[in-house]
Amino acid sequence: MEDQQTEALVRRCVAGESSAWEEIVRLYNRRIYNLCYRFTNSPDSAQDLTQEVFIRVYRTLATYDIEKGAFNTWLTTLTRNLLVDHFRRGRQDRVTDSIDGSLGDDPDSMALSDRLRDPSPSPADRLASQETQKMVQRALARLSPDLREAVILRDLQDMDYKEIAHVLRVPEGTVKSRINRGRMELARLLSRNKRQASNE
Amino acid sequence: MNKDLQNGLSCSQFEALLAEALDDPSQSLPAKTREAFEAHRVNCPDCAPLFAETREGMSLLQMLQEVEPPRNLVHNILAATSRAEAGASVLAQGAQASWWERLMRSLRLPRLRFLHSRFVTSFCMAFFSLSLTLSLAGVKVSDLARVDWHPNALRKSVVLQYTQIEAKVTRYYDNMRVVYVVQSLSQQLKKASAPAQNNNNPNKDNTRPDQQNRMVVPGTGRPQEEENYSQERDAGELQEARSVPATREMTDPTMPTQGAQL
């Protein structure tokens, strides 16, 4: 059902209907931004890359064939290719090395109005949760790109193994292995950081 | 990794099933496989911590919340794609144009430059100068077709031409030197013969016609120099000149003559 709606949207967009394109952007911008942010660990880079992804989608939308795969898989493949290009350009070095750097504009941190409005968790719990999220994001940024993209697509983008194998162009067994190693490496990094923090 | 079988499942098999077992073992794995997996996890000393770390990593990742994109992101994307659309429409126009239109479009700027008046004038002057130089040098355009353009042949030709021109110039100056030598010898002969003739005929007036009217300065024997308009006359001559109206003054009827004034 969702695929049919997306197909209709794509057809309208290819026919030149600007409202259809706007709808596609509104539907998928959050997903693409999150994927880029989790991979780059930089809000600015994520914003630039998201724009770049949609510009490329806009130019190549006519080449999309719905019989070859879901629109979401096609979009994720395109995003992943841009992320790989971005990583190769070397910008990643500045971001991943800053595991102890400040995250003043961290999107994970809530706005003050949201904090005041949110009654459920206590401030201490929320603060602990925010700190944990920052630590996880930093550890994620330290994973190798192969492992990082695999765990992001599986655990954050909720894609199945077949789709991930299609996006990464590797067998499903390799996808599962990368996911396992990525999760394990992340847990080890975090436990190492906790040990270092407790020793200090 | 331990490759020994633990409860019918090897460690590599355990690792291969790990991802699916962590997702949802009740749905992703058959009951028998699930049991074997659980038994291996409990009994294998290598795979038990592996399972624990992987599960912890998964739970940490799934704890990450979705981040909020910037508020202007959609607007920026739409603005960027509209700019891209404008560029694409220009490209599409270019692609739809006929080959003649594209050719003329590509030639438009060079053609205007080519037809610029200054360029045309300069080109004509250069062509005229070149053709004049070639015609003066005796080069014909039809001869150029027979020229051997090989570098060695060109070098030989240039050396030959240079040698011929150098020989012509040398010969010309040698001839000129002979002429000047003969001329100076004849002048010396004339000067040498002139005093002998004067001594033989002292009373004979052998001066040139323009020298016959020269006055000889008394006591010196030197001829008196010709006067010019910069030399002063003596007082008597000036007085005499005042008594005679000047030619310029007599030709000017509007001016009173000096004689009338006096």
Short mmCIF file of C-alpha atoms in Angstrom, two decimals:
data_model
loop_
_atom_site.label_atom_id
_atom_site.label_comp_id
_atom_site.label_asym_id
_atom_site.label_seq_id
_atom_site.Cartn_x
_atom_site.Cartn_y
_atom_site.Cartn_z
CA MET A 1 0.00 0.00 0.00
CA GLU A 2 2.76 2.34 1.00
CA ASP A 3 4.76 1.36 -2.06
CA GLN A 4 1.80 2.12 -4.31
CA GLN A 5 1.40 5.56 -2.78
CA THR A 6 5.07 6.24 -3.19
CA GLU A 7 4.93 5.04 -6.79
CA ALA A 8 2.04 7.38 -7.49
CA LEU A 9 3.94 10.24 -5.90
CA VAL A 10 7.01 9.53 -7.98
CA ARG A 11 4.96 9.39 -11.18
CA ARG A 12 3.31 12.71 -10.39
CA CYS A 13 6.67 14.20 -9.62
CA VAL A 14 8.23 12.94 -12.84
CA ALA A 15 5.22 14.38 -14.70
CA GLY A 16 6.25 17.79 -13.36
CA GLU A 17 3.90 18.25 -10.43
CA SER A 18 5.77 20.38 -7.91
CA SER A 19 3.42 19.56 -5.02
CA ALA A 20 4.31 15.87 -5.41
CA TRP A 21 7.99 16.69 -5.12
CA GLU A 22 7.33 18.78 -2.03
CA GLU A 23 5.46 15.87 -0.50
CA ILE A 24 8.35 13.51 -1.17
CA VAL A 25 10.72 15.95 0.51
CA ARG A 26 8.47 16.30 3.54
CA LEU A 27 8.04 12.54 3.82
CA TYR A 28 11.68 11.55 3.63
CA ASN A 29 13.79 14.50 4.80
CA ARG A 30 13.75 13.44 8.45
CA ARG A 31 14.82 9.91 7.64
CA ILE A 32 17.65 11.01 5.34
CA TYR A 33 18.81 13.69 7.76
CA ASN A 34 19.01 11.15 10.60
CA LEU A 35 20.90 8.69 8.47
CA CYS A 36 23.41 11.38 7.49
CA TYR A 37 23.71 12.71 11.03
CA ARG A 38 24.31 9.31 12.57
CA PHE A 39 26.94 8.54 10.00
CA THR A 40 28.77 11.90 10.00
CA ASN A 41 28.15 12.92 13.63
CA SER A 42 27.87 16.51 12.41
CA PRO A 43 24.59 18.46 12.08
CA ASP A 44 26.05 20.78 9.45
CA SER A 45 27.40 17.97 7.32
CA ALA A 46 24.12 16.11 7.72
CA GLN A 47 22.17 19.13 6.50
CA ASP A 48 24.45 19.65 3.51
CA LEU A 49 24.37 15.99 2.62
CA THR A 50 20.59 15.81 2.94
CA GLN A 51 20.24 18.69 0.51
CA GLU A 52 22.70 17.03 -1.81
CA VAL A 53 20.77 13.76 -1.64
CA PHE A 54 17.50 15.42 -2.59
CA ILE A 55 19.08 17.38 -5.41
CA ARG A 56 20.43 14.13 -6.81
CA VAL A 57 17.07 12.43 -6.29
CA TYR A 58 15.37 15.27 -8.12
CA ARG A 59 17.69 14.91 -11.09
CA THR A 60 17.56 11.12 -11.28
CA LEU A 61 14.01 10.43 -10.20
CA ALA A 62 13.00 9.59 -13.76
CA THR A 63 15.47 6.69 -13.73
CA TYR A 64 13.88 5.07 -10.68
CA ASP A 65 12.25 1.74 -11.54
CA ILE A 66 9.81 0.53 -8.93
CA GLU A 67 10.14 -3.07 -10.09
CA LYS A 68 13.80 -3.11 -9.10
CA GLY A 69 13.12 -2.25 -5.48
CA ALA A 70 11.27 -0.08 -3.04
CA PHE A 71 11.68 3.69 -3.22
CA ASN A 72 13.04 3.73 0.30
CA THR A 73 15.78 1.24 -0.63
CA TRP A 74 16.64 3.27 -3.74
CA LEU A 75 16.77 6.46 -1.69
CA THR A 76 18.92 4.82 0.99
CA THR A 77 21.30 3.45 -1.64
CA LEU A 78 21.69 6.90 -3.11
CA THR A 79 22.27 8.40 0.33
CA ARG A 80 24.78 5.74 1.22
CA ASN A 81 26.73 6.40 -1.99
CA LEU A 82 26.91 10.08 -1.12
CA LEU A 83 28.01 9.24 2.41
CA VAL A 84 30.78 7.07 1.05
CA ASP A 85 31.88 9.95 -1.21
CA HIS A 86 31.74 12.25 1.77
CA PHE A 87 33.85 9.89 3.83
CA ARG A 88 36.39 9.54 1.05
CA ARG A 89 36.73 13.28 0.78
CA GLY A 90 38.22 13.12 4.24
CA ARG A 91 35.79 15.27 6.13
CA GLN A 92 35.14 12.41 8.45
CA ASP A 93 38.54 12.75 10.06
CA ARG A 94 37.68 16.06 11.63
CA VAL A 95 34.49 14.67 13.11
CA THR A 96 35.44 11.20 14.31
CA ASP A 97 38.58 12.41 16.03
CA SER A 98 36.62 14.77 18.19
CA ILE A 99 35.20 12.15 20.49
CA ASP A 100 36.00 14.35 23.46
CA GLY A 101 34.98 17.53 21.68
CA SER A 102 32.10 19.73 22.66
CA LEU A 103 28.68 19.13 21.22
CA GLY A 104 27.12 22.52 21.75
CA ASP A 105 24.70 22.20 18.85
CA ASP A 106 23.98 18.56 19.47
CA PRO A 107 20.55 17.67 18.08
CA ASP A 108 20.26 14.94 20.70
CA SER A 109 19.95 17.53 23.44
CA MET A 110 16.43 18.81 23.99
CA ALA A 111 15.41 22.44 23.80
CA LEU A 112 14.71 24.28 27.03
CA SER A 113 10.99 24.58 26.26
CA ASP A 114 10.79 20.83 25.62
CA ARG A 115 12.53 20.13 28.90
CA LEU A 116 10.10 22.31 30.82
CA ARG A 117 7.14 20.77 29.05
CA ASP A 118 8.24 17.17 29.44
CA PRO A 119 6.96 15.88 32.81
CA SER A 120 7.72 12.17 32.51
CA PRO A 121 11.38 11.51 33.38
CA SER A 122 13.16 13.29 36.14
CA PRO A 123 15.86 15.82 35.23
CA ALA A 124 18.55 13.45 36.50
CA ASP A 125 17.25 10.59 34.36
CA ARG A 126 16.95 12.87 31.35
CA LEU A 127 20.44 14.17 31.85
CA ALA A 128 21.76 10.63 32.16
CA SER A 129 19.88 9.64 29.05
CA GLN A 130 21.27 12.61 27.11
CA GLU A 131 24.77 11.85 28.24
CA THR A 132 24.38 8.21 27.28
CA GLN A 133 23.07 9.20 23.86
CA LYS A 134 26.04 11.49 23.31
CA MET A 135 28.41 8.74 24.34
CA VAL A 136 26.74 6.24 22.04
CA GLN A 137 26.85 8.69 19.14
CA ARG A 138 30.53 9.37 19.74
CA ALA A 139 31.28 5.67 19.93
CA LEU A 140 29.26 5.11 16.76
CA ALA A 141 31.36 7.71 14.99
CA ARG A 142 34.48 5.79 15.94
CA LEU A 143 33.36 2.58 14.29
CA SER A 144 34.77 1.76 10.89
CA PRO A 145 32.48 2.94 8.05
CA ASP A 146 31.55 -0.59 7.01
CA LEU A 147 30.36 -1.54 10.48
CA ARG A 148 28.83 1.86 11.13
CA GLU A 149 26.62 1.90 8.07
CA ALA A 150 25.48 -1.65 8.74
CA VAL A 151 24.35 -1.01 12.30
CA ILE A 152 22.78 2.34 11.39
CA LEU A 153 20.72 0.78 8.65
CA ARG A 154 19.66 -2.11 10.85
CA ASP A 155 19.19 -0.60 14.30
CA LEU A 156 18.35 3.01 13.49
CA GLN A 157 16.77 2.85 10.05
CA ASP A 158 15.06 -0.50 10.78
CA MET A 159 15.83 -2.03 7.40
CA ASP A 160 15.81 -5.81 6.95
CA TYR A 161 18.87 -7.78 5.98
CA LYS A 162 17.86 -8.19 2.38
CA GLU A 163 17.40 -4.46 1.88
CA ILE A 164 20.69 -3.72 3.60
CA ALA A 165 22.45 -6.27 1.41
CA HIS A 166 20.93 -4.53 -1.62
CA VAL A 167 22.04 -1.11 -0.45
CA LEU A 168 25.54 -2.19 0.53
CA ARG A 169 25.90 -4.57 -2.43
CA VAL A 170 27.18 -7.38 -0.22
CA PRO A 171 25.71 -10.82 0.65
CA GLU A 172 23.29 -11.14 3.54
CA GLY A 173 25.79 -13.21 5.52
CA THR A 174 28.28 -10.34 5.31
CA VAL A 175 25.59 -7.92 6.43
CA LYS A 176 24.81 -10.02 9.50
CA SER A 177 28.48 -10.40 10.33
CA ARG A 178 29.04 -6.65 10.06
CA ILE A 179 26.03 -5.93 12.22
CA ASN A 180 27.25 -8.32 14.91
CA ARG A 181 30.75 -6.90 14.86
CA GLY A 182 29.45 -3.35 14.86
CA ARG A 183 27.25 -3.89 17.87
CA MET A 184 29.99 -5.74 19.73
CA GLU A 185 32.60 -3.06 18.92
CA LEU A 186 30.26 -0.34 20.07
CA ALA A 187 29.63 -2.06 23.39
CA ARG A 188 33.36 -2.53 23.93
CA LEU A 189 34.11 1.11 23.12
CA LEU A 190 31.49 2.30 25.55
CA SER A 191 32.61 0.01 28.35
CA ARG A 192 36.19 1.19 27.78
CA ASN A 193 35.07 4.82 28.00
CA LYS A 194 33.16 4.09 31.20
CA ARG A 195 36.20 2.46 32.74
CA GLN A 196 38.35 5.46 31.78
CA ALA A 197 35.78 7.87 33.22
CA SER A 198 35.57 5.93 36.49
CA ASN A 199 39.36 5.85 36.81
CA GLU A 200 39.55 9.62 36.35
CA MET B 1 36.87 -18.80 17.94
CA ASN B 2 36.17 -22.23 19.24
CA LYS B 3 35.24 -24.48 16.37
CA ASP B 4 34.23 -27.43 18.55
CA LEU B 5 30.65 -28.33 18.55
CA GLN B 6 28.79 -27.24 21.64
CA ASN B 7 25.39 -28.89 21.88
CA GLY B 8 25.26 -29.61 18.18
CA LEU B 9 26.16 -26.03 17.10
CA SER B 10 29.57 -24.75 16.18
CA CYS B 11 30.77 -21.30 17.20
CA SER B 12 30.75 -20.04 13.62
CA GLN B 13 27.16 -21.28 13.25
CA PHE B 14 26.32 -19.57 16.51
CA GLU B 15 27.79 -16.31 15.21
CA ALA B 16 25.88 -16.62 11.95
CA LEU B 17 22.63 -17.01 13.88
CA LEU B 18 23.47 -14.28 16.36
CA ALA B 19 21.92 -11.37 14.47
CA GLU B 20 18.62 -13.12 13.83
CA ALA B 21 18.55 -14.52 17.36
CA LEU B 22 18.88 -11.02 18.78
CA ASP B 23 16.17 -9.59 16.56
CA ASP B 24 13.35 -11.85 17.47
CA PRO B 25 14.32 -15.47 18.03
CA SER B 26 10.74 -16.65 18.35
CA GLN B 27 9.97 -15.59 14.79
CA SER B 28 13.27 -15.62 12.96
CA LEU B 29 14.57 -19.01 14.14
CA PRO B 30 12.90 -22.43 14.14
CA ALA B 31 12.26 -23.91 17.57
CA LYS B 32 14.94 -26.57 17.24
CA THR B 33 17.59 -24.13 16.11
CA ARG B 34 16.58 -21.72 18.84
CA GLU B 35 17.07 -24.40 21.48
CA ALA B 36 20.48 -25.34 20.11
CA PHE B 37 21.43 -21.67 20.04
CA GLU B 38 20.40 -21.14 23.65
CA ALA B 39 22.25 -24.26 24.78
CA HIS B 40 25.42 -23.12 23.00
CA ARG B 41 25.16 -19.64 24.46
CA VAL B 42 24.97 -21.01 27.99
CA ASN B 43 27.71 -23.60 27.66
CA CYS B 44 30.29 -21.98 25.34
CA PRO B 45 32.78 -19.79 27.28
CA ASP B 46 33.69 -17.79 24.11
CA CYS B 47 30.25 -17.23 22.68
CA ALA B 48 28.52 -16.25 25.91
CA PRO B 49 30.41 -12.91 26.29
CA LEU B 50 30.13 -12.36 22.54
CA PHE B 51 26.37 -12.65 22.80
CA ALA B 52 26.25 -10.35 25.83
CA GLU B 53 28.35 -7.63 24.16
CA THR B 54 26.40 -7.78 20.94
CA ARG B 55 23.10 -7.53 22.75
CA GLU B 56 24.35 -4.60 24.79
CA GLY B 57 25.52 -2.81 21.65
CA MET B 58 22.18 -3.37 19.99
CA SER B 59 20.24 -2.05 22.97
CA LEU B 60 22.48 1.02 23.12
CA LEU B 61 21.96 1.75 19.44
CA GLN B 62 18.22 1.31 19.70
CA MET B 63 18.22 3.71 22.60
CA LEU B 64 19.30 6.51 20.27
CA GLN B 65 16.35 8.75 19.55
CA GLU B 66 15.55 10.25 16.22
CA VAL B 67 17.04 13.72 15.91
CA GLU B 68 15.03 16.68 14.74
CA PRO B 69 16.20 18.08 11.41
CA PRO B 70 16.70 21.85 11.11
CA ARG B 71 13.50 23.80 10.57
CA ASN B 72 14.64 25.34 7.32
CA LEU B 73 15.78 22.03 5.84
CA VAL B 74 12.69 21.43 3.70
CA HIS B 75 12.71 25.03 2.50
CA ASN B 76 16.38 24.82 1.63
CA ILE B 77 15.90 21.57 -0.24
CA LEU B 78 13.00 22.96 -2.25
CA ALA B 79 14.95 26.12 -3.02
CA ALA B 80 17.99 24.11 -4.09
CA THR B 81 15.97 21.80 -6.30
CA SER B 82 14.16 24.74 -7.91
CA ARG B 83 17.55 26.20 -8.80
CA ALA B 84 18.58 22.83 -10.15
CA GLU B 85 15.35 22.74 -12.14
CA ALA B 86 16.13 26.13 -13.68
CA GLY B 87 19.57 24.89 -14.67
CA ALA B 88 18.09 21.69 -16.04
CA SER B 89 15.58 23.61 -18.16
CA VAL B 90 18.40 25.61 -19.70
CA LEU B 91 20.19 22.36 -20.42
CA ALA B 92 17.01 20.91 -21.87
CA GLN B 93 16.64 23.91 -24.19
CA GLY B 94 20.20 23.37 -25.30
CA ALA B 95 19.52 19.72 -25.93
CA GLN B 96 16.34 20.41 -27.94
CA ALA B 97 17.93 22.97 -30.24
CA SER B 98 18.83 21.83 -33.73
CA TRP B 99 22.42 21.21 -34.70
CA TRP B 100 22.47 24.38 -36.81
CA GLU B 101 21.24 26.53 -33.88
CA ARG B 102 23.81 24.99 -31.56
CA LEU B 103 26.53 25.56 -34.14
CA MET B 104 25.54 29.19 -34.64
CA ARG B 105 25.31 29.69 -30.88
CA SER B 106 28.78 28.32 -30.42
CA LEU B 107 30.10 30.49 -33.27
CA ARG B 108 28.31 33.65 -32.22
CA LEU B 109 30.94 35.09 -29.94
CA PRO B 110 33.96 34.26 -32.12
CA ARG B 111 32.17 35.64 -35.18
CA LEU B 112 31.51 38.98 -33.47
CA ARG B 113 35.11 39.16 -32.43
CA PHE B 114 36.21 38.32 -35.93
CA LEU B 115 34.08 41.05 -37.45
CA HIS B 116 35.30 43.71 -35.08
CA SER B 117 36.51 46.73 -37.06
CA ARG B 118 39.82 47.02 -35.27
CA PHE B 119 40.54 43.39 -35.86
CA VAL B 120 39.68 43.69 -39.55
CA THR B 121 41.90 46.78 -39.95
CA SER B 122 44.80 45.11 -38.18
CA PHE B 123 44.38 42.00 -40.26
CA CYS B 124 44.35 43.98 -43.52
CA MET B 125 47.44 45.95 -42.51
CA ALA B 126 49.27 42.78 -41.55
CA PHE B 127 48.31 41.11 -44.83
CA PHE B 128 49.35 44.16 -46.84
CA SER B 129 52.70 44.40 -45.03
CA LEU B 130 53.37 40.72 -45.46
CA SER B 131 52.51 40.70 -49.16
CA LEU B 132 54.60 43.85 -49.77
CA THR B 133 57.56 42.35 -47.93
CA LEU B 134 57.28 39.11 -49.85
CA SER B 135 57.01 40.86 -53.21
CA LEU B 136 60.02 43.07 -52.41
CA ALA B 137 61.97 40.00 -51.35
CA GLY B 138 61.06 38.33 -54.62
CA VAL B 139 59.02 35.60 -53.02
CA LYS B 140 56.06 34.32 -54.98
CA VAL B 141 53.20 32.47 -53.36
CA SER B 142 53.32 29.86 -56.11
CA ASP B 143 56.94 29.16 -55.15
CA LEU B 144 55.89 28.22 -51.64
CA ALA B 145 54.25 25.08 -52.98
CA ARG B 146 57.60 23.85 -54.21
CA VAL B 147 59.41 24.62 -50.98
CA ASP B 148 60.74 21.67 -49.09
CA TRP B 149 59.42 22.20 -45.56
CA HIS B 150 61.77 19.72 -43.95
CA PRO B 151 63.71 21.42 -41.13
CA ASN B 152 67.11 20.52 -42.58
CA ALA B 153 66.13 21.78 -46.02
CA LEU B 154 64.75 24.98 -44.54
CA ARG B 155 67.94 25.50 -42.57
CA LYS B 156 70.07 25.00 -45.67
CA SER B 157 67.90 27.37 -47.65
CA VAL B 158 68.12 30.05 -44.97
CA VAL B 159 71.92 29.68 -44.76
CA LEU B 160 72.21 29.91 -48.55
CA GLN B 161 70.04 33.01 -48.70
CA TYR B 162 72.02 34.62 -45.92
CA THR B 163 75.33 33.87 -47.62
CA GLN B 164 74.13 35.28 -50.92
CA ILE B 165 72.87 38.50 -49.31
CA GLU B 166 76.08 38.86 -47.32
CA ALA B 167 78.13 38.45 -50.54
CA LYS B 168 76.02 41.10 -52.30
CA VAL B 169 76.46 43.59 -49.46
CA THR B 170 80.22 42.94 -49.27
CA ARG B 171 80.58 43.42 -53.02
CA TYR B 172 78.58 46.65 -52.91
CA TYR B 173 80.76 48.15 -50.20
CA ASP B 174 83.94 47.01 -51.98
CA ASN B 175 82.79 48.81 -55.13
CA MET B 176 81.93 51.90 -53.16
CA ARG B 177 85.36 51.89 -51.56
CA VAL B 178 87.02 51.75 -54.97
CA VAL B 179 84.91 54.69 -56.16
CA TYR B 180 85.82 56.79 -53.13
CA VAL B 181 89.52 55.94 -53.47
CA VAL B 182 89.51 57.01 -57.16
CA GLN B 183 87.61 60.18 -56.32
CA SER B 184 89.97 61.17 -53.51
CA LEU B 185 93.02 60.47 -55.73
CA SER B 186 91.63 62.72 -58.49
CA GLN B 187 91.00 65.52 -55.96
CA GLN B 188 94.55 65.22 -54.64
CA LEU B 189 95.88 65.36 -58.18
CA LYS B 190 93.85 68.50 -58.85
CA LYS B 191 95.11 70.17 -55.69
CA ALA B 192 98.68 69.21 -56.52
CA SER B 193 98.46 70.62 -60.06
CA ALA B 194 96.70 73.92 -59.13
CA PRO B 195 99.64 75.72 -57.27
CA ALA B 196 102.04 74.82 -60.09
CA GLN B 197 99.78 76.55 -62.63
CA ASN B 198 99.45 79.66 -60.42
CA ASN B 199 103.20 79.93 -60.08
CA ASN B 200 103.67 79.65 -63.85
CA ASN B 201 101.08 82.39 -64.68
CA PRO B 202 101.00 84.84 -61.75
CA ASN B 203 99.14 87.57 -63.67
CA LYS B 204 96.59 85.32 -65.16
CA ASP B 205 93.23 85.48 -63.41
CA ASN B 206 92.43 81.84 -62.99
CA THR B 207 89.88 82.23 -60.28
CA ARG B 208 86.43 80.92 -60.69
CA PRO B 209 83.75 83.29 -61.90
CA ASP B 210 82.18 83.47 -58.45
CA GLN B 211 85.58 84.41 -56.98
CA GLN B 212 86.38 87.18 -59.45
CA ASN B 213 84.36 89.81 -57.60
CA ARG B 214 86.08 89.12 -54.30
CA MET B 215 88.00 92.03 -52.82
CA VAL B 216 91.51 91.33 -51.58
CA VAL B 217 92.22 92.63 -48.12
CA PRO B 218 95.09 95.05 -48.35
CA GLY B 219 98.27 93.87 -46.66
CA THR B 220 97.08 90.29 -46.06
CA GLY B 221 96.59 89.00 -49.58
CA ARG B 222 93.51 87.08 -48.37
CA PRO B 223 90.25 87.59 -50.20
CA GLN B 224 87.64 89.55 -48.34
CA GLU B 225 84.82 87.36 -46.99
CA GLU B 226 81.40 87.68 -48.52
CA GLU B 227 78.95 89.65 -46.53
CA ASN B 228 75.80 88.28 -45.18
CA TYR B 229 72.81 89.78 -43.44
CA SER B 230 74.30 89.21 -40.04
CA GLN B 231 77.34 91.42 -40.63
CA GLU B 232 77.35 95.09 -39.76
CA ARG B 233 78.10 97.68 -42.33
CA ASP B 234 80.22 100.67 -41.62
CA ALA B 235 78.63 104.00 -40.97
CA GLY B 236 79.17 105.33 -44.51
CA GLU B 237 77.45 102.40 -46.06
CA LEU B 238 74.54 102.76 -43.67
CA GLN B 239 74.26 106.42 -44.49
CA GLU B 240 74.26 105.54 -48.16
CA ALA B 241 71.67 102.92 -47.59
CA ARG B 242 69.39 105.40 -45.82
CA SER B 243 69.49 107.68 -48.84
CA VAL B 244 68.26 104.86 -51.07
CA PRO B 245 64.75 103.50 -50.36
CA ALA B 246 64.69 99.78 -49.68
CA THR B 247 63.19 97.51 -52.26
CA ARG B 248 60.77 96.00 -49.76
CA GLU B 249 59.60 99.44 -48.70
CA MET B 250 59.02 100.63 -52.26
CA THR B 251 56.97 97.56 -53.03
CA ASP B 252 54.64 98.27 -50.09
CA PRO B 253 52.36 101.16 -51.10
CA THR B 254 50.77 101.41 -47.73
CA MET B 255 54.01 102.28 -45.98
CA PRO B 256 55.61 105.74 -46.33
CA THR B 257 59.12 105.70 -47.75
CA GLN B 258 62.12 106.76 -45.69
CA GLY B 259 63.02 109.41 -48.28
CA ALA B 260 59.62 111.06 -47.94
CA GLN B 261 59.99 111.11 -44.16
CA LEU B 262 63.38 112.65 -44.38
#
